[in-house]
Short mmCIF file of C-alpha atoms in Angstrom, two decimals:
data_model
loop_
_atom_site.label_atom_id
_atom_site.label_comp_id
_atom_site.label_asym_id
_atom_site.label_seq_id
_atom_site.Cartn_x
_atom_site.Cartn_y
_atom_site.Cartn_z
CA UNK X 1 151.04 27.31 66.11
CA UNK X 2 149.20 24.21 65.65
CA UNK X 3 147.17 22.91 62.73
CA UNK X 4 148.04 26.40 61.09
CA UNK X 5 148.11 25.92 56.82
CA UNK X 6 151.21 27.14 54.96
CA UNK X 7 151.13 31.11 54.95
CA UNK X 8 147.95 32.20 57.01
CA UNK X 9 145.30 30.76 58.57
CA UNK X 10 142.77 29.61 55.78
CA UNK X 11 139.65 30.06 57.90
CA UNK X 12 140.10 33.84 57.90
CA UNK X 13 140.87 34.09 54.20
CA UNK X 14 138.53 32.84 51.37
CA UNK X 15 139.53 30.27 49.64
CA UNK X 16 141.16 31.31 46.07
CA UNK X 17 139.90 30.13 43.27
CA UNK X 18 142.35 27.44 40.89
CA UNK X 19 145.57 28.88 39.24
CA UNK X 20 145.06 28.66 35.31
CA UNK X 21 149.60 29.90 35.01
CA UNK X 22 149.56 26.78 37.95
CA UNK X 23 148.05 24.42 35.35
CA UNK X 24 150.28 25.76 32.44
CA UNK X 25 153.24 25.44 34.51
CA UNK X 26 152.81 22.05 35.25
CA UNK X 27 152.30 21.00 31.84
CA UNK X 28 154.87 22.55 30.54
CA UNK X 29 157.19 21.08 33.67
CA UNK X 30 155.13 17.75 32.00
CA UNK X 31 155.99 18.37 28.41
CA UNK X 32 159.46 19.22 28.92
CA UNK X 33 159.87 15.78 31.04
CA UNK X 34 158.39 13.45 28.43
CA UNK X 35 160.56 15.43 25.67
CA UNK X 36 163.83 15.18 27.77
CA UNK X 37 163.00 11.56 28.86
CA UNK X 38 162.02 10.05 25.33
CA UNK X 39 164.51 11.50 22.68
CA UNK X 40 165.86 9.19 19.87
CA UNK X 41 169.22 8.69 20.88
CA UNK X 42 170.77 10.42 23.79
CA UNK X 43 173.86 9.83 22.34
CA UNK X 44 173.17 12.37 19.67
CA UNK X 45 170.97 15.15 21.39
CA UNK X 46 171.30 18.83 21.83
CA UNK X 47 172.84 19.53 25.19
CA UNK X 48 169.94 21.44 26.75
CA UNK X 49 168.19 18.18 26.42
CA UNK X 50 170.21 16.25 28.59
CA UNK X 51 171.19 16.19 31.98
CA UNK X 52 174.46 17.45 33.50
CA UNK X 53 176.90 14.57 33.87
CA UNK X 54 178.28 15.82 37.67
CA UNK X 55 178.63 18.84 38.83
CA UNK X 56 176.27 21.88 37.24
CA UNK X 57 173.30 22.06 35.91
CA UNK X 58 171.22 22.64 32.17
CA UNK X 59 167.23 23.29 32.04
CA UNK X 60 166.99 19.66 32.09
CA UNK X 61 167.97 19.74 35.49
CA UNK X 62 165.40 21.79 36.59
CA UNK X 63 161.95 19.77 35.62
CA UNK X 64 162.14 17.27 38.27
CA UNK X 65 162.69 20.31 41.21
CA UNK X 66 160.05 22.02 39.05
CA UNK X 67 157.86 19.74 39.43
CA UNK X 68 157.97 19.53 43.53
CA UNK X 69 157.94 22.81 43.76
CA UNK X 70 154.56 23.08 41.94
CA UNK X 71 152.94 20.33 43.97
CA UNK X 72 153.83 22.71 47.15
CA UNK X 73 151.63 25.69 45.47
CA UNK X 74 149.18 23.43 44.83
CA UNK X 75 148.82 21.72 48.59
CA UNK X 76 149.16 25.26 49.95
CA UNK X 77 145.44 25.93 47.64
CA UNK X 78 144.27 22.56 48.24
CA UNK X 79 144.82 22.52 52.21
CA UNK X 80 143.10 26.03 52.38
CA UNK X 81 140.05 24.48 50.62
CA UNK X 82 140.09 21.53 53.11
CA UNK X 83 140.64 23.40 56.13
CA UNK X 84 138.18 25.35 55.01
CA UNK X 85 135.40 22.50 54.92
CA UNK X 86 136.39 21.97 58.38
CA UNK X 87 138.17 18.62 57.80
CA UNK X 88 139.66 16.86 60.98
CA UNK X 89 143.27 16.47 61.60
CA UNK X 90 143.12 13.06 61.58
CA UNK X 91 141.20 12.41 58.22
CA UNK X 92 143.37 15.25 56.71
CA UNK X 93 146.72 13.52 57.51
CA UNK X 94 145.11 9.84 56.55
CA UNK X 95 143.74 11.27 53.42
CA UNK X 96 147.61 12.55 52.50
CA UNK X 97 149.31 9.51 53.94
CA UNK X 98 146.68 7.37 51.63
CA UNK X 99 147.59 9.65 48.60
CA UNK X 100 151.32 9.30 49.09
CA UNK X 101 151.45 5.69 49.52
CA UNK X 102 149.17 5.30 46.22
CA UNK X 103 151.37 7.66 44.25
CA UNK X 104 154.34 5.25 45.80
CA UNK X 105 152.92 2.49 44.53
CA UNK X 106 152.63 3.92 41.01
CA UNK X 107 156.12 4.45 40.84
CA UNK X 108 156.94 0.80 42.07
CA UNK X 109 154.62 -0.91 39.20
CA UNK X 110 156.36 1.74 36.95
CA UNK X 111 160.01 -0.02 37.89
CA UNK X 112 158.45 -2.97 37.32
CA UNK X 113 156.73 -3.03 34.25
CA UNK X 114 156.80 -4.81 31.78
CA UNK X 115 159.31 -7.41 32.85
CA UNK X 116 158.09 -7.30 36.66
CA UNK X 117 161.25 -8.90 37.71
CA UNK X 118 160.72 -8.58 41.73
CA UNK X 119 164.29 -9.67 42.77
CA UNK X 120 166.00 -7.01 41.00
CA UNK X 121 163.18 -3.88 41.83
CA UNK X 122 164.20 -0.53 41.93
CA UNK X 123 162.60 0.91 44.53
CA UNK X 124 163.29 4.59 44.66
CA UNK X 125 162.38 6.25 41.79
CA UNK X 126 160.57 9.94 40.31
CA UNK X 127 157.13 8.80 41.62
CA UNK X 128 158.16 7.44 44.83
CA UNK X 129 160.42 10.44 45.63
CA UNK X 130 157.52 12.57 45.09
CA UNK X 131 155.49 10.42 46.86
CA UNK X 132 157.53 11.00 50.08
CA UNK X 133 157.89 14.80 49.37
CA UNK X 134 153.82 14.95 49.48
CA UNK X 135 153.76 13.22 52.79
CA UNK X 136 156.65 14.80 54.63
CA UNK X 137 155.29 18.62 53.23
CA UNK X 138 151.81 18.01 54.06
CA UNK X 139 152.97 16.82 57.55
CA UNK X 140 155.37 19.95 58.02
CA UNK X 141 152.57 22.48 56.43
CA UNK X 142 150.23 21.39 59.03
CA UNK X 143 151.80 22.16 61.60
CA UNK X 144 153.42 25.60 60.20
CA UNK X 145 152.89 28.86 59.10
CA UNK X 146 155.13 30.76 56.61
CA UNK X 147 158.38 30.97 59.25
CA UNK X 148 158.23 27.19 60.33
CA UNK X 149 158.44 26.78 56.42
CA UNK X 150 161.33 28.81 56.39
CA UNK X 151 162.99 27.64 59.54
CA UNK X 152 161.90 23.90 58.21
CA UNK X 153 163.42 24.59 54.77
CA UNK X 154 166.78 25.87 56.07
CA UNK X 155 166.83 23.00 59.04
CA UNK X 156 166.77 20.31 56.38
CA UNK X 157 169.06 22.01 53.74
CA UNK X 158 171.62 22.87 56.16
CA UNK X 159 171.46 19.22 58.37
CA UNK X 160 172.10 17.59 54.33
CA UNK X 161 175.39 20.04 53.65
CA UNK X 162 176.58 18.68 56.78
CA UNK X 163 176.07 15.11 56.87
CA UNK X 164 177.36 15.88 52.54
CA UNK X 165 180.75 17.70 53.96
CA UNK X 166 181.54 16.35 57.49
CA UNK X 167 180.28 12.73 57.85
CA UNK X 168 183.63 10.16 57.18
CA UNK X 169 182.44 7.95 55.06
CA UNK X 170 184.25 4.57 55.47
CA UNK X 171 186.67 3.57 53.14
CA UNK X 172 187.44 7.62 51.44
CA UNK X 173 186.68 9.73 54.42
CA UNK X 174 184.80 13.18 54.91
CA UNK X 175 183.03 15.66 52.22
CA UNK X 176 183.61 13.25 49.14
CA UNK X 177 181.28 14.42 46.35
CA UNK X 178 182.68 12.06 43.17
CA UNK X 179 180.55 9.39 42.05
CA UNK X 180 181.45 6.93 44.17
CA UNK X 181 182.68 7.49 48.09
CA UNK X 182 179.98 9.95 48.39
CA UNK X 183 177.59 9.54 51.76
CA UNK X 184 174.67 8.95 49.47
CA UNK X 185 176.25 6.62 47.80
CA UNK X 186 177.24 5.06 51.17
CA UNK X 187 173.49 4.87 52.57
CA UNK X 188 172.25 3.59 49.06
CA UNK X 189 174.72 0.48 48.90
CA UNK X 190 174.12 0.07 52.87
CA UNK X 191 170.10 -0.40 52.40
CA UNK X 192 169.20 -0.76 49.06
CA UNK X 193 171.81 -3.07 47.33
CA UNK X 194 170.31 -4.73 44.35
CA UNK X 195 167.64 -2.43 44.12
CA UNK X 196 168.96 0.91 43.13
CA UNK X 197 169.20 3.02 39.61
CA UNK X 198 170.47 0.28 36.79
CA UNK X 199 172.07 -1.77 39.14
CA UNK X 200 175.64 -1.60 37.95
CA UNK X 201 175.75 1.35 40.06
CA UNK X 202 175.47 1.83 44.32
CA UNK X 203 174.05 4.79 44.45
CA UNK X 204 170.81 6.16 42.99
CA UNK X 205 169.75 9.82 42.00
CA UNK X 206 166.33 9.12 43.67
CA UNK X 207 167.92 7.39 46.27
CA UNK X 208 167.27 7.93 50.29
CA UNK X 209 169.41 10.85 51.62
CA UNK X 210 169.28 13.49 49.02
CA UNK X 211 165.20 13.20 49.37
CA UNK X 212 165.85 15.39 52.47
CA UNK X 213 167.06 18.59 50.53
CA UNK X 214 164.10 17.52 48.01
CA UNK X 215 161.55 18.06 50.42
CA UNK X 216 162.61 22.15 51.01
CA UNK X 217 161.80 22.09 46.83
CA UNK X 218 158.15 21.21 48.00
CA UNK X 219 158.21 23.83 51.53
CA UNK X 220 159.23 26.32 48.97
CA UNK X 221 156.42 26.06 46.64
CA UNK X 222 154.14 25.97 49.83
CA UNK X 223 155.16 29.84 50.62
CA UNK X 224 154.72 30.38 47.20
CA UNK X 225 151.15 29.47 47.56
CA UNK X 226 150.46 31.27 50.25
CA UNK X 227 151.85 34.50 49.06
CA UNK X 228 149.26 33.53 45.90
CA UNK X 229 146.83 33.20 48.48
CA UNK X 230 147.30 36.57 50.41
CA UNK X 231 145.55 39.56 50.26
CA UNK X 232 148.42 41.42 48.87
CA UNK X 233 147.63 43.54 45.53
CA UNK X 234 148.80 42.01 42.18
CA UNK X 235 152.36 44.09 42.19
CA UNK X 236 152.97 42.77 45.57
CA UNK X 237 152.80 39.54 45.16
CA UNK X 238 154.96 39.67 41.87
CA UNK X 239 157.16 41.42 43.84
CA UNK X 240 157.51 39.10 46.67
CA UNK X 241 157.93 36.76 44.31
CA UNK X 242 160.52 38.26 42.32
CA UNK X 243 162.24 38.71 45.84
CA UNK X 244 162.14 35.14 46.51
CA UNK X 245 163.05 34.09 42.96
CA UNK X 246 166.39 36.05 42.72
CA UNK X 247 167.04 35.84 46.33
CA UNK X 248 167.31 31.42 46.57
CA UNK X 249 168.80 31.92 42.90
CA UNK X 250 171.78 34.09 44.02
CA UNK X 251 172.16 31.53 47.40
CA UNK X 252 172.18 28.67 45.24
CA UNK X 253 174.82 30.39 42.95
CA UNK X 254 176.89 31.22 46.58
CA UNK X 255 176.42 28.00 48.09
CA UNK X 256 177.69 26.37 44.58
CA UNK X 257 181.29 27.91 46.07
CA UNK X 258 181.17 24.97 48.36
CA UNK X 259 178.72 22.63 47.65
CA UNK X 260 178.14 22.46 44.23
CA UNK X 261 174.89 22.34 42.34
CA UNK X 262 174.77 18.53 41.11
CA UNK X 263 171.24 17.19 40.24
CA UNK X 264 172.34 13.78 41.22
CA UNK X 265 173.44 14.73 44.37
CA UNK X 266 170.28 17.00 44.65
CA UNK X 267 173.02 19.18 46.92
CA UNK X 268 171.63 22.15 48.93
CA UNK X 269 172.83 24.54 46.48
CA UNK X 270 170.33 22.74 43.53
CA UNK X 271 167.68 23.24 45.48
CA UNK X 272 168.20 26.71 46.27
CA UNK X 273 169.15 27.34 42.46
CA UNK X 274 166.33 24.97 41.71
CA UNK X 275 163.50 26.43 43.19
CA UNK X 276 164.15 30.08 43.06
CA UNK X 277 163.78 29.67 39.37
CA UNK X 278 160.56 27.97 40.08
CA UNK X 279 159.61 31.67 42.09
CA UNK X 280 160.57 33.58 38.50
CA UNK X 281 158.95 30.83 36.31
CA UNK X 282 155.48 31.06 38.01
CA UNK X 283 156.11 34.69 38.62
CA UNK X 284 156.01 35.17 34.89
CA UNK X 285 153.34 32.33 34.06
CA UNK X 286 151.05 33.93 36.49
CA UNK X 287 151.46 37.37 35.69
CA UNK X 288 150.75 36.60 32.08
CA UNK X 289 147.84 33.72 32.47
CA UNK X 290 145.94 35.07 35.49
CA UNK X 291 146.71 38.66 35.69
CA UNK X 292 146.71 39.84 32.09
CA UNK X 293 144.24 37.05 30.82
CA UNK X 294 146.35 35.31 28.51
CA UNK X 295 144.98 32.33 28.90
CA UNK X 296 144.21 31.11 25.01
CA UNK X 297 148.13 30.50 24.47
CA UNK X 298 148.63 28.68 27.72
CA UNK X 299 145.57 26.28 26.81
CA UNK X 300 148.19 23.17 25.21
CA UNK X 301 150.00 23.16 28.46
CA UNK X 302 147.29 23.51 31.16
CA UNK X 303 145.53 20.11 28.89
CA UNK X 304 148.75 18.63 30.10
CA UNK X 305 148.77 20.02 33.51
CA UNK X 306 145.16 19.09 34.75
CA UNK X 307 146.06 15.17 34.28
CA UNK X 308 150.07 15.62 34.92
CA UNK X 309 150.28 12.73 36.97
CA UNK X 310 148.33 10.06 34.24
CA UNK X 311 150.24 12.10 31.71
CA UNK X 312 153.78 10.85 32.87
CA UNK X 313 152.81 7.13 34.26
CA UNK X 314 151.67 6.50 30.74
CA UNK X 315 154.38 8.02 29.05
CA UNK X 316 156.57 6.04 30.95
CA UNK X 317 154.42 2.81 29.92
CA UNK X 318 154.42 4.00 26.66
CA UNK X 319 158.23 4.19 26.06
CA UNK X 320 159.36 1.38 27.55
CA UNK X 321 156.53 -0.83 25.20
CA UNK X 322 158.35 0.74 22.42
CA UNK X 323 161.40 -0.41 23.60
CA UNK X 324 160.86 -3.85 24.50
CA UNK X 325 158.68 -4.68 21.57
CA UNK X 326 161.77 -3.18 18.88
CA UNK X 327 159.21 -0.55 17.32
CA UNK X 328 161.41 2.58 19.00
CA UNK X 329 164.12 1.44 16.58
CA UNK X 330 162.03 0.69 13.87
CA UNK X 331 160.44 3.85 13.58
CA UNK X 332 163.25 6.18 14.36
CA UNK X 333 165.52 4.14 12.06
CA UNK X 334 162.86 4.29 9.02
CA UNK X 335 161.08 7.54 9.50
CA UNK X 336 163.08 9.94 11.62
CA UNK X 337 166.67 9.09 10.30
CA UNK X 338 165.08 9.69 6.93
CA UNK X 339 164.21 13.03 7.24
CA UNK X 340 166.57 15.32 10.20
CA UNK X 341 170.40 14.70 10.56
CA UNK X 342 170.83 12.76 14.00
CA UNK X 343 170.87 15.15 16.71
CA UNK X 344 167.79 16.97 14.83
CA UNK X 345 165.88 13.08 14.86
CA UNK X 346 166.46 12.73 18.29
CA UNK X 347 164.63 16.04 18.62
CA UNK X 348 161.98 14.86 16.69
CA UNK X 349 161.48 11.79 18.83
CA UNK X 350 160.66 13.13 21.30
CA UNK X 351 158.49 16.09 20.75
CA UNK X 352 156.18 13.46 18.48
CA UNK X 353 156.28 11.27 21.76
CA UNK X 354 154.62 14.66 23.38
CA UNK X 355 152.58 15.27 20.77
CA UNK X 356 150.43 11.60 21.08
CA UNK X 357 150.56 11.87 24.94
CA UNK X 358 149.15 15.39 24.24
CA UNK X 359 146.14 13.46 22.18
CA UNK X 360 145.83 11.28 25.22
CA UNK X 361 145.43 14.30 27.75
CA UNK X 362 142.80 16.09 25.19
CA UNK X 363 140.53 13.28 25.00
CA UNK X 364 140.80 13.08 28.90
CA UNK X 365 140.10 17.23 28.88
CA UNK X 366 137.60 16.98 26.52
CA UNK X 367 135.69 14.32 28.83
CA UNK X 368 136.09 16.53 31.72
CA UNK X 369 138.08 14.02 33.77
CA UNK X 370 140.34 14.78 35.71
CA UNK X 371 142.81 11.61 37.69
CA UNK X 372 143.74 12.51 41.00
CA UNK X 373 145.72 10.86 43.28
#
């Protein structure tokens, strides 16, 4: 089927209108990234807060998939609108190629700032990778309806557990998932020596193989936005999504058996797990924002969701200026040592980190504008 949108045609369906629960998701997917990625001391943190060293997983683990996933609801709404206008293939696929390589970009002057030290660049990193999900998705999508998404989805989770299990890497052999003689680890090393995840280490969680499983993340979303999109009655479509929800949740729990879930790895399994949480998150966030009309209490999160992308580059900016300049210290040391034991300070870092890039995303709401990339 060619030039066909994610789950139907979007010139015989009207074009939805936005997703308030897809803005409130977002920012909450936002929120819970700057909290996780700017507490006071990792070293003394609640576990929930931090990632999972290896193998398993905590809700940590599940903001970066998150994330992905939403971007696929949001190009399955946003390609319908385009397609829609009648926009050509080829400015459609420059216009995405354009916005990947800017949000690619981002990421690289992220890795770079403040001390812009070229020679030792990371070059993958949470922008880029998302950056490549975008383009890949939005190249896959156009071409596909709901069962290329599937077949596409499988295809690229099932090709990464093999090359995972059954490639020999040299040096420890076949199927090694440790830290080190893994086949990620192998390609990292092999192409992007120097200029991977704090150097001291040849591998990088961002890194160029495991964005293939990270991709199905996005082609998942993508059917969730076109079962959104369908004509289906309200209890249909939170059925369908239930379906899906529990359904990749109980593969990824299966699949764990033999290839475990490991964020760092970004294994088959985590994306399964991953995203079929994603189908029971929104599931709940839209049943409760757009169906029943709850909209008031989901207001701090969709201020966060409508600039997501400005949100996290600055927080980003933001924390590493603290570092470099010795006020992170300072203030935790003076204020937030003073008043929470350790692990409670650390807390308390953080959520005041999201509560001034909060004030940043107000004024921006309050303006009416709204950065996209």
């Amino acid at each position: 089927m060619s030039s066909a949108t994610t789950a139907s045609s979007a010139a015989a369906q009207p074009v939805s209108r936005r997703l308030t629960s897809l803005d409130a998701f977002r920012g909450a997917t936002i929120a819970g990234m700057i909290l996780v990625n700017n507490l006071g001391d990792h070293s003394n943190a609640y576990a929930p807060l931090l990632h999972a060293q290896w193998h398993g997983w905590t809700p940590t683990d599940l903001i970066f998939p998150f994330f992905l996933w939403i971007m696929g609801v949001a190009m399955a709404f946003s390609f319908a609108s385009r397609r829609a206008r009648g926009e050509k293939p080829e400015v459609f696929l420059r216009h995405d190629g354009l916005r990947a390589g800017a949000l690619f970009a981002i990421g690289l002057f992220l890795n770079l700032f403040p001390a812009f030290d070229f020679a030792n660049l990371r070059i993958p990193g949470v922008l880029q990778r998302i950056a490549l999900c975008y383009l890949f998705a939005s190249i896959i999508a156009f071409y596909s309806e709901t069962r290329g998404l599937v077949l596409w989805s499988a295809g690229l989770l099932a090709s990464y557990w093999a090359v995972m299990k059954l490639y020999p890497v040299p040096g420890f052999g076949a199927g090694i998932l440790d830290l080190q003689g893994n086949f990620i680890q192998y390609i990292d090393s092999m192409l992007l020596q120097g200029h991977l995840y704090k150097n001291q280490l040849r591998w990088d969680p961002e890194g160029i193989v495991s964005t293939i499983p990270s991709i199905a993340n996005t082609l998942f979303g993508l059917i969730c936005g076109g079962i959104l999109r369908s004509d289906d009655d309200n209890r249909s479509k939170l059925r369908s999504l239930a379906v899906w929800g529990f359904g990749l949740v109980a593969l990824g729990v299966l699949c764990d058996l033999w290839l475990p879930i490991n964020k760092n790895l970004w294994t088959s399994s985590f994306a399964m797990f991953t995203s079929g949480h994603a189908f029971l998150a929104m599931a709940l966030s839209w049943w409760l924002v757009d169906v029943r009309g709850y909209k008031g209490v989901a207001q701090f999160f969709v201020i966060f969701g409508v600039n997501a992308i400005a949100v996290y580059s600055l927080s980003s900016i933001f924390a590493d200026l603290m570092s470099v300049t010795g006020a992170k210290k300072a203030l935790y040391d003076s204020l937030f040592l003073q008043i929470a034991s350790p692990i409670n300070a650390s807390a308390l870092y953080g959520l005041a980190n999201v509560a001034v890039l909060f004030l940043f995303a107000w004024v921006l709401y309050r303006r009416r504008i709204f950065i996209k990339l």
